[in-house]
Amino acid sequence: MAENAGEPTDEDRADALFHALSDRTRRDILRRVLAGEHSVSVLAAKYDMSFAAVQKHVAVLEKAGLLTKRRHGREQLASGDVAAVRSVASMLTELEQVWRGRIARIDDLLTLESPAPTKPSEE
């Protein structure tokens, strides 16, 4: 079912993005790094979990392309990728338009198929 072996498809990218955003901690980390660059160790101190667990969350976000990391001395600094977040918003808008179109077609069908209201006959 793979289109190009080894190359991620748009669907693969969407899966990675939505998987990354499906976790509350990852969404919170993303909010923080979108507001400004943070070291992974400073991020880890904000959560009631191990440093390794936070590193794994950061790795999922990085793999999805929602954040980037760079080395500064001994620290790893994480920054949010605004363009990637916009791509998620764009995907959601596209899905919304598809569903709105389907709902409009259903409304049209229901309007065509419903009988005209009849007046009670006066006898």
CSV table of C-alpha atoms in Angstrom, one decimal:
chain,number,residue,atom,x,y,z
A,1,MET,CA,0.0,0.0,0.0
A,2,ALA,CA,3.0,2.3,0.2
A,3,GLU,CA,3.2,4.7,-2.7
A,4,ASN,CA,6.9,5.5,-2.6
A,5,ALA,CA,8.9,3.1,-0.5
A,6,GLY,CA,10.7,5.0,2.2
A,7,GLU,CA,9.1,8.4,1.5
A,8,PRO,CA,6.4,9.5,3.8
A,9,THR,CA,3.1,10.3,2.1
A,10,ASP,CA,0.8,13.2,3.0
A,11,GLU,CA,-1.3,10.7,4.9
A,12,ASP,CA,1.7,9.5,6.9
A,13,ARG,CA,2.5,13.1,7.7
A,14,ALA,CA,-1.1,13.7,8.9
A,15,ASP,CA,-0.9,10.5,11.0
A,16,ALA,CA,2.3,11.7,12.7
A,17,LEU,CA,0.9,15.2,13.3
A,18,PHE,CA,-2.3,14.1,14.8
A,19,HIS,CA,-0.6,11.4,16.9
A,20,ALA,CA,1.8,14.0,18.3
A,21,LEU,CA,-1.1,16.3,19.1
A,22,SER,CA,-3.2,13.5,20.7
A,23,ASP,CA,-1.4,13.7,24.0
A,24,ARG,CA,-2.1,16.5,26.5
A,25,THR,CA,1.5,16.8,27.6
A,26,ARG,CA,2.8,17.1,24.1
A,27,ARG,CA,0.2,19.8,23.3
A,28,ASP,CA,1.4,21.7,26.4
A,29,ILE,CA,5.1,21.3,25.4
A,30,LEU,CA,4.2,22.6,22.0
A,31,ARG,CA,2.4,25.6,23.4
A,32,ARG,CA,5.5,26.4,25.5
A,33,VAL,CA,8.0,26.1,22.6
A,34,LEU,CA,5.8,28.1,20.3
A,35,ALA,CA,5.9,30.9,22.8
A,36,GLY,CA,9.7,30.8,22.8
A,37,GLU,CA,12.7,28.5,22.8
A,38,HIS,CA,13.1,26.3,25.8
A,39,SER,CA,15.8,23.8,26.9
A,40,VAL,CA,14.5,20.3,27.2
A,41,SER,CA,15.8,20.2,30.8
A,42,VAL,CA,13.8,23.3,31.7
A,43,LEU,CA,10.7,21.8,30.0
A,44,ALA,CA,11.2,18.5,32.0
A,45,ALA,CA,11.2,20.4,35.3
A,46,LYS,CA,7.7,21.6,34.5
A,47,TYR,CA,6.2,18.1,34.5
A,48,ASP,CA,5.7,15.4,37.1
A,49,MET,CA,7.5,12.8,35.0
A,50,SER,CA,11.0,11.7,34.4
A,51,PHE,CA,13.4,13.7,32.1
A,52,ALA,CA,13.5,10.6,29.8
A,53,ALA,CA,9.6,10.7,29.5
A,54,VAL,CA,9.7,14.4,28.5
A,55,GLN,CA,12.5,13.7,26.0
A,56,LYS,CA,10.3,11.0,24.4
A,57,HIS,CA,7.4,13.5,24.1
A,58,VAL,CA,9.8,16.0,22.6
A,59,ALA,CA,11.0,13.4,20.1
A,60,VAL,CA,7.5,12.6,19.0
A,61,LEU,CA,6.8,16.3,18.4
A,62,GLU,CA,10.1,16.6,16.5
A,63,LYS,CA,9.4,13.5,14.4
A,64,ALA,CA,6.1,15.1,13.4
A,65,GLY,CA,7.9,18.3,12.5
A,66,LEU,CA,6.1,20.4,15.1
A,67,LEU,CA,9.3,21.4,16.8
A,68,THR,CA,13.0,21.5,16.1
A,69,LYS,CA,15.9,21.1,18.4
A,70,ARG,CA,19.4,22.6,18.3
A,71,ARG,CA,22.4,22.1,20.5
A,72,HIS,CA,23.7,25.0,22.6
A,73,GLY,CA,26.7,23.8,24.6
A,74,ARG,CA,25.4,20.9,26.7
A,75,GLU,CA,21.8,21.8,26.3
A,76,GLN,CA,19.2,20.9,23.7
A,77,LEU,CA,17.0,23.8,22.9
A,78,ALA,CA,13.5,23.2,21.4
A,79,SER,CA,11.5,25.7,19.3
A,80,GLY,CA,8.0,25.3,17.9
A,81,ASP,CA,7.5,25.3,14.1
A,82,VAL,CA,4.6,27.7,13.4
A,83,ALA,CA,4.4,26.6,9.7
A,84,ALA,CA,3.8,23.0,10.8
A,85,VAL,CA,1.0,24.1,13.2
A,86,ARG,CA,-0.5,26.1,10.3
A,87,SER,CA,-0.4,22.9,8.2
A,88,VAL,CA,-2.4,21.1,10.9
A,89,ALA,CA,-5.0,24.0,10.8
A,90,SER,CA,-5.1,23.8,7.0
A,91,MET,CA,-5.8,20.0,7.2
A,92,LEU,CA,-8.6,20.6,9.7
A,93,THR,CA,-10.1,23.4,7.5
A,94,GLU,CA,-10.0,21.0,4.5
A,95,LEU,CA,-11.8,18.3,6.5
A,96,GLU,CA,-14.4,20.8,7.7
A,97,GLN,CA,-15.1,21.9,4.2
A,98,VAL,CA,-15.6,18.2,3.1
A,99,TRP,CA,-18.1,17.6,5.9
A,100,ARG,CA,-19.9,20.9,5.4
A,101,GLY,CA,-20.3,19.9,1.7
A,102,ARG,CA,-21.7,16.5,2.7
A,103,ILE,CA,-24.2,18.1,5.2
A,104,ALA,CA,-25.3,20.6,2.5
A,105,ARG,CA,-25.9,17.7,0.1
A,106,ILE,CA,-27.9,15.8,2.7
A,107,ASP,CA,-30.0,18.9,3.4
A,108,ASP,CA,-30.7,19.3,-0.4
A,109,LEU,CA,-31.8,15.6,-0.6
A,110,LEU,CA,-34.0,16.0,2.4
A,111,THR,CA,-35.6,19.1,0.9
A,112,LEU,CA,-36.2,17.4,-2.4
A,113,GLU,CA,-37.7,14.2,-0.8
A,114,SER,CA,-40.0,15.8,1.8
A,115,PRO,CA,-43.6,16.1,0.7
A,116,ALA,CA,-45.2,19.5,0.6
A,117,PRO,CA,-47.3,20.3,3.7
A,118,THR,CA,-50.9,19.7,3.0
A,119,LYS,CA,-53.8,21.7,4.3
A,120,PRO,CA,-56.5,19.9,6.2
A,121,SER,CA,-59.6,19.7,4.1
A,122,GLU,CA,-62.6,21.6,5.3
A,123,GLU,CA,-65.7,19.4,5.2
